[in-house]
XYZ file of N, CA and C in Angstrom:
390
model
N -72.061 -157.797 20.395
C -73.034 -156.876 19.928
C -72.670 -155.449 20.282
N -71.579 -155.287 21.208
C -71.511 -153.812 21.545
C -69.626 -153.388 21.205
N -69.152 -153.333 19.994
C -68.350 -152.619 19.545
C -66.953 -153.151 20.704
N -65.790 -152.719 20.086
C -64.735 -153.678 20.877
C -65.029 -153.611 22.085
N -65.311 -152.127 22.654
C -65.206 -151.606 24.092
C -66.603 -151.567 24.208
N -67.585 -152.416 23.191
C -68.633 -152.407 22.512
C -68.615 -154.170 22.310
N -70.139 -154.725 21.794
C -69.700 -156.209 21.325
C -69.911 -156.351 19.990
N -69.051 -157.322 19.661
C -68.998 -157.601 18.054
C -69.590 -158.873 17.631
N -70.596 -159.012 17.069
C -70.662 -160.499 16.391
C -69.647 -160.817 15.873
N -69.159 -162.234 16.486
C -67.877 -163.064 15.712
C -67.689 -163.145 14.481
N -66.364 -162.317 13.985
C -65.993 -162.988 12.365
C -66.886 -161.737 11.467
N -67.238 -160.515 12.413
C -68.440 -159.767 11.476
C -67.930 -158.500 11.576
N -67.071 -158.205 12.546
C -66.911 -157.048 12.518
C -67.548 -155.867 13.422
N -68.121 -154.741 13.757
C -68.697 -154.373 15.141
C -69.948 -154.192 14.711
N -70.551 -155.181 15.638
C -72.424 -155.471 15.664
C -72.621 -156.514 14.307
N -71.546 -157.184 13.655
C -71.509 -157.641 12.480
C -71.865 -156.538 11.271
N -71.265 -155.781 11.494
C -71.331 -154.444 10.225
C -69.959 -154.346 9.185
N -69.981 -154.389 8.047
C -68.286 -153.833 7.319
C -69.154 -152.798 7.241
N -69.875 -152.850 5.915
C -70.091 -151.753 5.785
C -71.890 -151.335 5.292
N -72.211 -152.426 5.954
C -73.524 -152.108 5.951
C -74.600 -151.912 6.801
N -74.378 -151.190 8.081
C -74.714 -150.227 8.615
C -75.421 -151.352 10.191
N -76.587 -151.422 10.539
C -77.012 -151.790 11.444
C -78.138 -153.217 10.982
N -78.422 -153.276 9.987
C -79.100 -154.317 9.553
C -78.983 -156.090 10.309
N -78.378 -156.259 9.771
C -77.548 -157.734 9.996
C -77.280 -157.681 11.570
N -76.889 -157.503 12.454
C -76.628 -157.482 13.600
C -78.317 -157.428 14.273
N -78.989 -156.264 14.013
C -80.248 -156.569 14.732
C -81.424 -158.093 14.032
N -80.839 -158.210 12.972
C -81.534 -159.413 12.215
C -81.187 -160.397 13.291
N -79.701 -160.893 13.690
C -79.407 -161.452 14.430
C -79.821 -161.610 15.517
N -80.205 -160.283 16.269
C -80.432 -160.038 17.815
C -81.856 -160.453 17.735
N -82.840 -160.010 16.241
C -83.870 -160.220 16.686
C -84.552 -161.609 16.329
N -83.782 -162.753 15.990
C -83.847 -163.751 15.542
C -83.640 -164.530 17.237
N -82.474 -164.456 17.280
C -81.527 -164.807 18.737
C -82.700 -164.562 19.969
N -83.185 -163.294 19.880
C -83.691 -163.418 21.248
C -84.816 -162.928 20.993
N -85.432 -162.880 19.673
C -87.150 -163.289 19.463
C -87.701 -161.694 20.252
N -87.324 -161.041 19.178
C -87.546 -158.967 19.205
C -88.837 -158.890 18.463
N -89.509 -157.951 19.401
C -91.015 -157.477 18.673
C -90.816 -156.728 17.810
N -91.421 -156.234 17.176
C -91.174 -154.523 16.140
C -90.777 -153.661 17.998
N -91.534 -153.049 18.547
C -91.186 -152.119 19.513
C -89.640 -152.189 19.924
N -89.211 -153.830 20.478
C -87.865 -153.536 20.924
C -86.816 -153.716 19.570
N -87.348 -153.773 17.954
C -86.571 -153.708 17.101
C -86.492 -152.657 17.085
N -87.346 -151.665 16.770
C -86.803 -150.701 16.976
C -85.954 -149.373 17.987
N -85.893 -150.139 19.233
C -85.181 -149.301 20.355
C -83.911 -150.351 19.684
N -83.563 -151.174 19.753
C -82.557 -151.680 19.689
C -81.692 -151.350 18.645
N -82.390 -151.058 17.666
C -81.833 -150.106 16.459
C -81.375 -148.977 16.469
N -81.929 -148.415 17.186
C -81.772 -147.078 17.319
C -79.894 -147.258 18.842
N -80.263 -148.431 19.357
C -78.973 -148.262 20.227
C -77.869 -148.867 19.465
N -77.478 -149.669 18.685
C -76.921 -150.394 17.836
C -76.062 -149.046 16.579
N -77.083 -148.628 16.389
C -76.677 -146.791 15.501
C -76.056 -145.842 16.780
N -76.350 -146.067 18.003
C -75.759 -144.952 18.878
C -74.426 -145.553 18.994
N -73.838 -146.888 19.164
C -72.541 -147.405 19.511
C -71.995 -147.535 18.227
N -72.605 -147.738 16.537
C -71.803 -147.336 15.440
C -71.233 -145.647 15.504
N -71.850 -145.251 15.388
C -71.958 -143.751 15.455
C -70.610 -143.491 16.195
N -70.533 -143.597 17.578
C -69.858 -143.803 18.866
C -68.012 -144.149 18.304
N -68.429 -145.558 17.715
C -66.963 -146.327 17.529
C -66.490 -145.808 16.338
N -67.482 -145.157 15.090
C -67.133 -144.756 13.918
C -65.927 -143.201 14.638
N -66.437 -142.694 15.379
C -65.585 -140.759 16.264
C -64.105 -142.237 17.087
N -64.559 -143.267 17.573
C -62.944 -143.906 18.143
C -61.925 -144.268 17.067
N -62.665 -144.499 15.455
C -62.328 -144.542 14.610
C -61.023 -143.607 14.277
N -61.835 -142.625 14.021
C -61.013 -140.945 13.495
C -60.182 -140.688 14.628
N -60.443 -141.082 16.094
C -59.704 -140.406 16.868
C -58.194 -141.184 16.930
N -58.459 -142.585 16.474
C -57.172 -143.686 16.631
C -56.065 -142.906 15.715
N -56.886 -142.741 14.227
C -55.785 -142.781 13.314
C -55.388 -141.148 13.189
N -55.791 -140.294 14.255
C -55.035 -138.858 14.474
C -54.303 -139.410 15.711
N -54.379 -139.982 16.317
C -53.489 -140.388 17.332
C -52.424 -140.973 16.707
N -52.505 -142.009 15.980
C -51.170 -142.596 15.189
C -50.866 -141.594 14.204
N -51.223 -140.672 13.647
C -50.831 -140.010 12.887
C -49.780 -139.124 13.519
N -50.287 -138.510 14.845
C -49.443 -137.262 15.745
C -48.599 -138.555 16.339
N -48.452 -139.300 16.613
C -47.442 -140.358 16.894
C -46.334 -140.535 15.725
N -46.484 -140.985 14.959
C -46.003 -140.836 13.457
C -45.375 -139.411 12.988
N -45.860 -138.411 13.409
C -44.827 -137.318 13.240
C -43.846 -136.717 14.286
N -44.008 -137.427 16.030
C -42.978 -137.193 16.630
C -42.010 -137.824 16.072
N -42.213 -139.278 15.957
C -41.036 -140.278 15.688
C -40.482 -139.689 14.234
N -40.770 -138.927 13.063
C -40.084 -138.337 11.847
C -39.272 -136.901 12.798
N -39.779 -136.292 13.616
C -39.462 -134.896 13.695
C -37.777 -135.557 14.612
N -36.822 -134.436 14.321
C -35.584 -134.218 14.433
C -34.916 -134.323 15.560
N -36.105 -133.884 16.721
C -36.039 -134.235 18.340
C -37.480 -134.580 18.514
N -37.139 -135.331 19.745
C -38.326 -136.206 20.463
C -39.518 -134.916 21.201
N -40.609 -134.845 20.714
C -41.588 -134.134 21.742
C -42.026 -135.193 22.460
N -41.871 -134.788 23.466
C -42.928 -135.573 25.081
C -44.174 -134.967 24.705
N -44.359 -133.978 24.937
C -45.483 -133.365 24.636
C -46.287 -133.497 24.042
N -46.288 -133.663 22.599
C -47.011 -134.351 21.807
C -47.267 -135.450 21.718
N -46.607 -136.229 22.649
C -46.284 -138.212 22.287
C -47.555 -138.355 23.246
N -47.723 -137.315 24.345
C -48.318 -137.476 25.786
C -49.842 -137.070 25.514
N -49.876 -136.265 24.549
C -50.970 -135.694 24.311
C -51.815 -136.421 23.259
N -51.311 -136.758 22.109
C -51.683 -138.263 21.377
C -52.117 -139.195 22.309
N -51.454 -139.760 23.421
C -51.740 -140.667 24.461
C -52.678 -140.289 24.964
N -53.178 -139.414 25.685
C -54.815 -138.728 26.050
C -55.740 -138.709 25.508
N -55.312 -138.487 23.768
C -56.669 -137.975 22.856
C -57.179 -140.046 22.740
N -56.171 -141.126 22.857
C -56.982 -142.140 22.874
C -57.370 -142.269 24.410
N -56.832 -142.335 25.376
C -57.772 -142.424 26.681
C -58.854 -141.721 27.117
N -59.154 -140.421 26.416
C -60.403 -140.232 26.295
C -61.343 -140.881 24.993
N -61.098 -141.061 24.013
C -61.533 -142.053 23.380
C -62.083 -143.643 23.794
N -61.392 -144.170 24.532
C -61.482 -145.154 25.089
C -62.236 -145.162 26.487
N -62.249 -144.345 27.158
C -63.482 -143.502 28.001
C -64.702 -142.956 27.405
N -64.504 -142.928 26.407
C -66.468 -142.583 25.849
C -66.622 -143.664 24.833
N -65.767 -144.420 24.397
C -66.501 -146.320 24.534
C -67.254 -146.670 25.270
N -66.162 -146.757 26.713
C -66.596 -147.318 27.814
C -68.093 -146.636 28.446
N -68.268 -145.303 28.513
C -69.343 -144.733 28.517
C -70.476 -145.408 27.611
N -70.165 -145.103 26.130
C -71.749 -145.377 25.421
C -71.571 -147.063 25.718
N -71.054 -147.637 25.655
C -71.385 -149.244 26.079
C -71.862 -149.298 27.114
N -71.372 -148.851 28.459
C -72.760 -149.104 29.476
C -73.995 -148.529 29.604
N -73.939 -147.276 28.986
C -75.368 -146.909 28.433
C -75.841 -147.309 27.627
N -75.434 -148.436 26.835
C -76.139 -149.149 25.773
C -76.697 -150.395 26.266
N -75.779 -150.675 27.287
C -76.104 -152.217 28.144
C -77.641 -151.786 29.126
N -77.215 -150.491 29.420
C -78.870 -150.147 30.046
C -79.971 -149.813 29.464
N -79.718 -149.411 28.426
C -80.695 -149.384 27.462
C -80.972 -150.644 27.096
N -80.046 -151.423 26.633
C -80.958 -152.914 26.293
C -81.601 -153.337 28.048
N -80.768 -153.697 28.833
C -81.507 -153.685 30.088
C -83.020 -153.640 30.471
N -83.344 -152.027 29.983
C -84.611 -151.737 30.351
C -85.582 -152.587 29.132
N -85.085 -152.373 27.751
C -85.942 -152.656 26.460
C -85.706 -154.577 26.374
N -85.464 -155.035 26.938
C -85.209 -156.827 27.184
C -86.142 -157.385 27.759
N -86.523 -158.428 27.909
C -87.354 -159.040 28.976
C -86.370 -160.044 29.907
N -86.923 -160.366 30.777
C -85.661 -161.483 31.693
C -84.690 -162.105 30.640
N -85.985 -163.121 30.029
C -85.537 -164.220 29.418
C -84.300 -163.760 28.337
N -84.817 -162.727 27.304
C -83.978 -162.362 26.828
C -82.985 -161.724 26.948
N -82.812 -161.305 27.977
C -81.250 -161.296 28.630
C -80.581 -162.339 28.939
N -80.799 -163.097 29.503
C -80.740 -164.416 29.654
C -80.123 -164.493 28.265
N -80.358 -164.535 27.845
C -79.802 -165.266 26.071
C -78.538 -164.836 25.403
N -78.385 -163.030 25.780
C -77.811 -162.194 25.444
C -76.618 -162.226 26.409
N -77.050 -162.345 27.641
C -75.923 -162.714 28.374
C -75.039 -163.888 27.773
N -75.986 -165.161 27.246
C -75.183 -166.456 27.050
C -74.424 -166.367 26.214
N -75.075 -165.259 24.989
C -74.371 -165.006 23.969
C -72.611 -164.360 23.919
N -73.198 -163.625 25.379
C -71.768 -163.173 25.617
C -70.816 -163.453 25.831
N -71.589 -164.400 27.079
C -70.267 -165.733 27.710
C -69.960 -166.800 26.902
N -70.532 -167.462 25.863
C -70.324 -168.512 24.952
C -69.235 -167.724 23.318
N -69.325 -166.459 23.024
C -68.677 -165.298 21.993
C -69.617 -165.451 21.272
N -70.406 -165.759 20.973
C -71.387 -164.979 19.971
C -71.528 -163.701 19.652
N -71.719 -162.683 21.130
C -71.494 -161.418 20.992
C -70.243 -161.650 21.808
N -69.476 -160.499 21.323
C -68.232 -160.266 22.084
C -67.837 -158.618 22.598
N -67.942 -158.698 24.318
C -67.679 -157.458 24.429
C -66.376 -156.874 24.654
């Protein structure tokens, strides 16, 4: 349920989305672990913060392979640029890791025991995959 660095419903893609936005994934969540309207809608609203999130790790991958892709054409090797491509994803991959545990606390607070409980199982069994 929370995006790679994030979890994905199996076989769906991140939160089970191609390309249709947040729907289907909270249908799931709120089926799975039996969501009121109140926590459908916080949960929605966090589900859009980690699309949102992975859509910017998106853009940042394929300028990273892109500036990767033009050391390896250019005539001599830049370090520099190879090194700096290498950063622009480790900070990328650092504000994954960020909005996913702020998303895990946000569900946290908006969950009840039980349904963590579930969400957890989901995790450990791959249903959701983080």
């Amino acid at each position: 349920m929370l995006g790679r660095a994030a979890a994905l419903v199996r076989g769906a893609g991140p939160f089970g989305t191609g390309a249709f936005g947040v729907r289907r994934p909270l249908r799931f969540l709120a089926l799975r672990l039996g969501l009121d309207e109140r926590q459908m809608r916080e949960v929605a609203r966090i589900l859009d913060d980690l699309k949102t999130e992975r859509a910017q790790a998106s853009v940042d991958h394929r300028r990273m392979s892109a500036a990767l892709a033009d050391v390896l054409v250019a005539d001599t090797f830049d370090t520099g640029a190879a090194a700096e491509a290498g950063t622009t994803r480790l900070h990328s991959a650092e504000r994954m890791r960020q909005a996913t545990v702020h998303a895990l606390e946000r569900l946290h607070g908006v969950l009840r025991p039980e349904q963590r409980a579930t969400l957890a199982m989901l995790i450990r069994t791959g249903g959701v995959i983080l």
